[in-house]
Tab-separated table of C-alpha atoms in Angstrom:
chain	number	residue	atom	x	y	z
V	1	UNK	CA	0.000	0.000	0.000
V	2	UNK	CA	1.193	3.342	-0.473
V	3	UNK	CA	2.150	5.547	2.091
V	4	UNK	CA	0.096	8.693	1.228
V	5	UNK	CA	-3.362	7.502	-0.888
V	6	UNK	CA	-5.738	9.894	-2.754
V	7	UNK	CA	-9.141	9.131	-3.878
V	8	UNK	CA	-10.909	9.371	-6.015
V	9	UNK	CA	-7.883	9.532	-8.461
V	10	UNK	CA	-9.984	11.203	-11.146
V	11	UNK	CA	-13.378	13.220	-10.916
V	12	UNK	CA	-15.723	15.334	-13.507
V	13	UNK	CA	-18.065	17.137	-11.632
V	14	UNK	CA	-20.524	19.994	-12.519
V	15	UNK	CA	-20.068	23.336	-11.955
V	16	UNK	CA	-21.310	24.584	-8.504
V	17	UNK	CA	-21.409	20.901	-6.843
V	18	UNK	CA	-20.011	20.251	-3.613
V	19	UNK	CA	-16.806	18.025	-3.693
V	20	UNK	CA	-14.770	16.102	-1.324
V	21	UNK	CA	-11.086	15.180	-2.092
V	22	UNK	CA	-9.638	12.515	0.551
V	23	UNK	CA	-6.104	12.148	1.586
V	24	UNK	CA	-4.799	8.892	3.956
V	25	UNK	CA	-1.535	8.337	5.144
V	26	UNK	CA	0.184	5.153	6.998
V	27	UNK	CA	3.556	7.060	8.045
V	28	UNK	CA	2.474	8.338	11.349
V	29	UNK	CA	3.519	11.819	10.217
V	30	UNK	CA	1.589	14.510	11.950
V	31	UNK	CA	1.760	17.565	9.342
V	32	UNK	CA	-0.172	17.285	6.071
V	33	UNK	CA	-0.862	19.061	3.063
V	34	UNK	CA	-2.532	20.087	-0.049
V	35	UNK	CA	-1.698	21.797	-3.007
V	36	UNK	CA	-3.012	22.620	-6.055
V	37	UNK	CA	-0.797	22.064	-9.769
V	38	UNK	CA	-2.314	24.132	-13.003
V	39	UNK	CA	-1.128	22.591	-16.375
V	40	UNK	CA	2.422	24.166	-16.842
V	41	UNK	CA	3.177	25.443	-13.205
V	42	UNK	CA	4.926	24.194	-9.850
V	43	UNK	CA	2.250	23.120	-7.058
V	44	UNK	CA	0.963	25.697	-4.570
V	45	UNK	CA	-0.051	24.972	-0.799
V	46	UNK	CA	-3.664	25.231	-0.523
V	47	UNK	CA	-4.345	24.027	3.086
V	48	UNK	CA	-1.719	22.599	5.879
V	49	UNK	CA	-2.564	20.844	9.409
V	50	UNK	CA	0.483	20.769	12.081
V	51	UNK	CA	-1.783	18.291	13.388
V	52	UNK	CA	-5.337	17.069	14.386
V	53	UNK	CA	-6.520	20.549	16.374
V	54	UNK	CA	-4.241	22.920	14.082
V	55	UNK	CA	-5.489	24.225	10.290
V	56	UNK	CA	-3.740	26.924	8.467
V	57	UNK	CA	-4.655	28.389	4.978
V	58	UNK	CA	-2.022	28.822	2.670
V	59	UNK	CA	-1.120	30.822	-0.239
V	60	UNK	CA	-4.807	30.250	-2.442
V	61	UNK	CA	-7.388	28.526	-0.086
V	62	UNK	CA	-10.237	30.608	-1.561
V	63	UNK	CA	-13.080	28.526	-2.346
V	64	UNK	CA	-11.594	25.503	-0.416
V	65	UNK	CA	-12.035	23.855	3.199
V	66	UNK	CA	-10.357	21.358	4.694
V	67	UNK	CA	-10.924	19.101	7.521
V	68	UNK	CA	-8.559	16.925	10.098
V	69	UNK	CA	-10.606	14.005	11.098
V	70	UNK	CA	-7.425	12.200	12.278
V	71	UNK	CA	-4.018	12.242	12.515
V	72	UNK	CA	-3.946	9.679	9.191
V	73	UNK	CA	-6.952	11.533	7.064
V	74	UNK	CA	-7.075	14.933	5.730
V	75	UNK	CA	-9.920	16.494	3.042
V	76	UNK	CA	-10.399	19.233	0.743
V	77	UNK	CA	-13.796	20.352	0.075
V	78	UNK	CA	-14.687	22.227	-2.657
V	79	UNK	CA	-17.949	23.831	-1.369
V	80	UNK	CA	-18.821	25.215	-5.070
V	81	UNK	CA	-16.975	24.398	-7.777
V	82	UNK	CA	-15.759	26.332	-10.690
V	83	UNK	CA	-14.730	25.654	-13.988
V	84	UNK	CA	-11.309	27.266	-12.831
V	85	UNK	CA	-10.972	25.153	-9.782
V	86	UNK	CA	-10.037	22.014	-13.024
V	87	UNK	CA	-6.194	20.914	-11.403
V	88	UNK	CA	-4.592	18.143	-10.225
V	89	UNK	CA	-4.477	18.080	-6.578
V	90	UNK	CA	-1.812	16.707	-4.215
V	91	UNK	CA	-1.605	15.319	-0.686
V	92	UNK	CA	1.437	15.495	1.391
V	93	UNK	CA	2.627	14.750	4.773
V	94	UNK	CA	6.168	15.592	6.422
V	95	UNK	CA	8.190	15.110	9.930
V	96	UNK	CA	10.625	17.334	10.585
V	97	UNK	CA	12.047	14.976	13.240
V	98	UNK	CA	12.374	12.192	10.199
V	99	UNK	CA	15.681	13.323	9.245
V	100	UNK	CA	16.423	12.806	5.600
V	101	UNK	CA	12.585	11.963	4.283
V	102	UNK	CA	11.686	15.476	3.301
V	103	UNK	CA	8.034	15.419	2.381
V	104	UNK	CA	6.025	12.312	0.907
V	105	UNK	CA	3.242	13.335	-2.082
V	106	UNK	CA	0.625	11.068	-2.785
V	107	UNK	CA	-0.487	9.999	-6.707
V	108	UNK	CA	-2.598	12.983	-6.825
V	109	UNK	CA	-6.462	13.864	-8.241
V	110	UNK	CA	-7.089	15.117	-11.184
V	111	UNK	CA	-10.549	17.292	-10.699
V	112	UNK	CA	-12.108	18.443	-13.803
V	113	UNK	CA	-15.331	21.122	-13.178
V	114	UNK	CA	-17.370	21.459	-16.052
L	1	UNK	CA	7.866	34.884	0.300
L	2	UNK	CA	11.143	33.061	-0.934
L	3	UNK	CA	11.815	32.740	-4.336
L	4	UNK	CA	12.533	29.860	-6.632
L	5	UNK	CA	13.588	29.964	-9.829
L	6	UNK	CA	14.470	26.944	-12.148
L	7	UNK	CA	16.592	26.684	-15.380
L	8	UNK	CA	16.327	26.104	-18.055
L	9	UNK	CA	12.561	25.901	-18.462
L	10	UNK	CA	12.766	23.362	-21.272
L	11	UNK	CA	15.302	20.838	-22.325
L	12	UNK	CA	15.803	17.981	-25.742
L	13	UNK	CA	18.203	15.557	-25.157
L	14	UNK	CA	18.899	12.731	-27.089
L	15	UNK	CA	19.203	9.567	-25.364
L	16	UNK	CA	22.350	9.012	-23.617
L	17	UNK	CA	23.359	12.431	-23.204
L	18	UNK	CA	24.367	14.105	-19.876
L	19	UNK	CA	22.458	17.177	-18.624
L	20	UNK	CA	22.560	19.811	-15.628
L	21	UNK	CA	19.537	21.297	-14.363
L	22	UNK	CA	20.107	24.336	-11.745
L	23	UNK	CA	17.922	25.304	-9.066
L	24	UNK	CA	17.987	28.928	-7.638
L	25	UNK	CA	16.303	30.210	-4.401
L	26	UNK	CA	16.170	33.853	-2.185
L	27	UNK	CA	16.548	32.981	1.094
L	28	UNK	CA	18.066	30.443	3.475
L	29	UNK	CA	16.346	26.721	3.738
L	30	UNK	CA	15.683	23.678	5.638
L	31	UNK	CA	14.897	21.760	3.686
L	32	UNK	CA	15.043	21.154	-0.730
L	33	UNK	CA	14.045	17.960	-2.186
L	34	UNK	CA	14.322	17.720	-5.886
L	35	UNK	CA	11.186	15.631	-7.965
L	36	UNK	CA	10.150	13.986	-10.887
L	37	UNK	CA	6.678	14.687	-12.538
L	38	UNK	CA	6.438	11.349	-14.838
L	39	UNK	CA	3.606	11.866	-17.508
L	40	UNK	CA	0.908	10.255	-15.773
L	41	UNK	CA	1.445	13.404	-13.036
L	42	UNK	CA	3.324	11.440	-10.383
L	43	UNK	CA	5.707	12.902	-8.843
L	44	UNK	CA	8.581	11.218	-7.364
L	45	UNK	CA	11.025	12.409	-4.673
L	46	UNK	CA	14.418	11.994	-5.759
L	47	UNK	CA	16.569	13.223	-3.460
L	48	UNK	CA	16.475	15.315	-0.117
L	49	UNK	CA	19.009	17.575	-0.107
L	50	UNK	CA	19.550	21.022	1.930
L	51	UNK	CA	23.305	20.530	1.595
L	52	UNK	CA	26.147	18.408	0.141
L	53	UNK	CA	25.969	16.164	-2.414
L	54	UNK	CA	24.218	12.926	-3.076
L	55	UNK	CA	24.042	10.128	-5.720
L	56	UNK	CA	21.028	7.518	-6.582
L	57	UNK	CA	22.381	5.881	-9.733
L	58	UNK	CA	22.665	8.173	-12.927
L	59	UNK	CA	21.110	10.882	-11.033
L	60	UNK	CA	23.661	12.830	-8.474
L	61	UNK	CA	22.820	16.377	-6.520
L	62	UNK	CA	24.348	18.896	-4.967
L	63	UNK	CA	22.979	21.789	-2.986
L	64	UNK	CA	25.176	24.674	-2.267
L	65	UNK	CA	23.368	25.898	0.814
L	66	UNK	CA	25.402	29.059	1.657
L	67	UNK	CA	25.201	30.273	-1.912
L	68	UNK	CA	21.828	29.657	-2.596
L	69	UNK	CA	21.722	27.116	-5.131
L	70	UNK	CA	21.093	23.171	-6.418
L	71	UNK	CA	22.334	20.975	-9.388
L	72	UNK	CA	20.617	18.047	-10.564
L	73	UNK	CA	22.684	15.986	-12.776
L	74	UNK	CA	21.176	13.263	-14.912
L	75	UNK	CA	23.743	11.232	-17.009
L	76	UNK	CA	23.484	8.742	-19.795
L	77	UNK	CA	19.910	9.907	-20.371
L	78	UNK	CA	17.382	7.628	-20.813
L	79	UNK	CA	13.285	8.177	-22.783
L	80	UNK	CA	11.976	7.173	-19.068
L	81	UNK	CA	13.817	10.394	-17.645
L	82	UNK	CA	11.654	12.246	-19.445
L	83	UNK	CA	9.304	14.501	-17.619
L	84	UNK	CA	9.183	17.403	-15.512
L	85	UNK	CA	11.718	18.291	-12.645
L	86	UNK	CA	10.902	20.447	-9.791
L	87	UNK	CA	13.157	21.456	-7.068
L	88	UNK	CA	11.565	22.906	-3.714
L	89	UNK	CA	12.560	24.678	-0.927
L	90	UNK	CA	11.418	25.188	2.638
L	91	UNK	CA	12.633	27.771	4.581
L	92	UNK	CA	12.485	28.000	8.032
L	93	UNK	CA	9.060	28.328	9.546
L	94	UNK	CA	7.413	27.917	6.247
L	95	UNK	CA	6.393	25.726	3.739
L	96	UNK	CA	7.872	24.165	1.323
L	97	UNK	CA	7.596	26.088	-2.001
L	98	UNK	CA	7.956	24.461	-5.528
L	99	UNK	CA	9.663	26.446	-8.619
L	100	UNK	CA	8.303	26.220	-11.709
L	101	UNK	CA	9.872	23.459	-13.362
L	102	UNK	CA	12.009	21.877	-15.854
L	103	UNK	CA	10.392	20.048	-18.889
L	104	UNK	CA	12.710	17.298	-20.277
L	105	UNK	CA	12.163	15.512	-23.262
L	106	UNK	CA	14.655	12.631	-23.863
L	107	UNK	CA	14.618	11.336	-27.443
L	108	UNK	CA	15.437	8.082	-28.676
């Protein structure tokens, strides 16, 4: 099994639906992540949790919520999607106390709003 | 926020050539891990690497932390290195940041 797991790994969904993006992870890490890639660009942080009572927003978490149900699951909602919300999203977790592991990214979802 | 800037944007190789691909950023870091995007989207950490050098077969690093900068060198190219490379950086007390990518296309 993978260490970080996304699902669904692909979605079409309608513009102004609500969507839920779902992120597990088996490496005991306490900080996770998501972030957002457009075609062509580097991935941007969306959301980040230090851990199970701690959410942050990062640099574009307009139109996005997120929610910590446990130390090994972290969501993105998309309360209302738009058309320009269409990206692949990533999952992430990281220790700083793990020494040379850096960050872990899942396979990623690829969300297309129509 | 800190800076990253990667170069060049795009590269051609043909198969079994060597290649450097440089990594630039604005501030002091933690942490940089360099990554490849395969075509399916994946991306896969290659190497952790805030300072020194590292190898992993045909693929070597080296970060030059008090200069600001990373190499990734990929020798003896193959078509499966093709893909996109991103180097990111995560200074301290924030989060890591992603530059904007090299494109390689290796052809055989």
């Amino acid at each position: 099994d993978a260490d970080v797991t996304q699902t669904p790994r692909n979605r079409i969904t309608k513009t102004g639906k609500r969507i839920m993006l779902e992120c597990s992870q088996t490496k005991g890490h306490d900080r996770m992540y998501w972030y957002r890639q457009d075609p062509g660009l580097g991935l941007r942080l969306i959301y980040y949790s230090f851990d199970v009572k701690d959410i942050n927003k990062g640099e574009i978490s307009d139109g996005y919520s997120v929610s910590r149900q446990a130390q090994a699951k972290f969501s993105l909602s998309l309360e209302s999607a738009i058309p320009n919300q269409t990206a692949l999203y990533f999952c992430a977790t990281s220790d700083p106390a793990a020494g040379s592991y850096g960050y872990t990214f899942g396979s990623g979802t690829r969300l297309t709003v129509v | 926020g800190i800076q990253v800037e990667q170069s060049p944007p795009d590269l051609i190789l043909q198969e079994g050539a060597n290649s450097t691909l440089r990594c630039n950023f604005s501030d002091s870091v933690n942490n940089l891990q360099w990554f490849h995007q395969n075509p399916w989207g994946q991306l896969i950490n290659l190497f952790y690497i805030p300072s020194g050098t590292k190898q992993n077969g045909r693929l070597s690093a080296t970060t030059v932390a008090t200069e600001r900068y990373s190499l990734l060198y990929i020798s003896s190219s193959q078509t499966t290195d093709s893909g996109v490379y991103f180097c990111a950086v995560e200074p301290a007390g924030n989060m890591l940041t992603f530059g904007g990518g090299t494109r390689l296309m290796v052809k055989p």
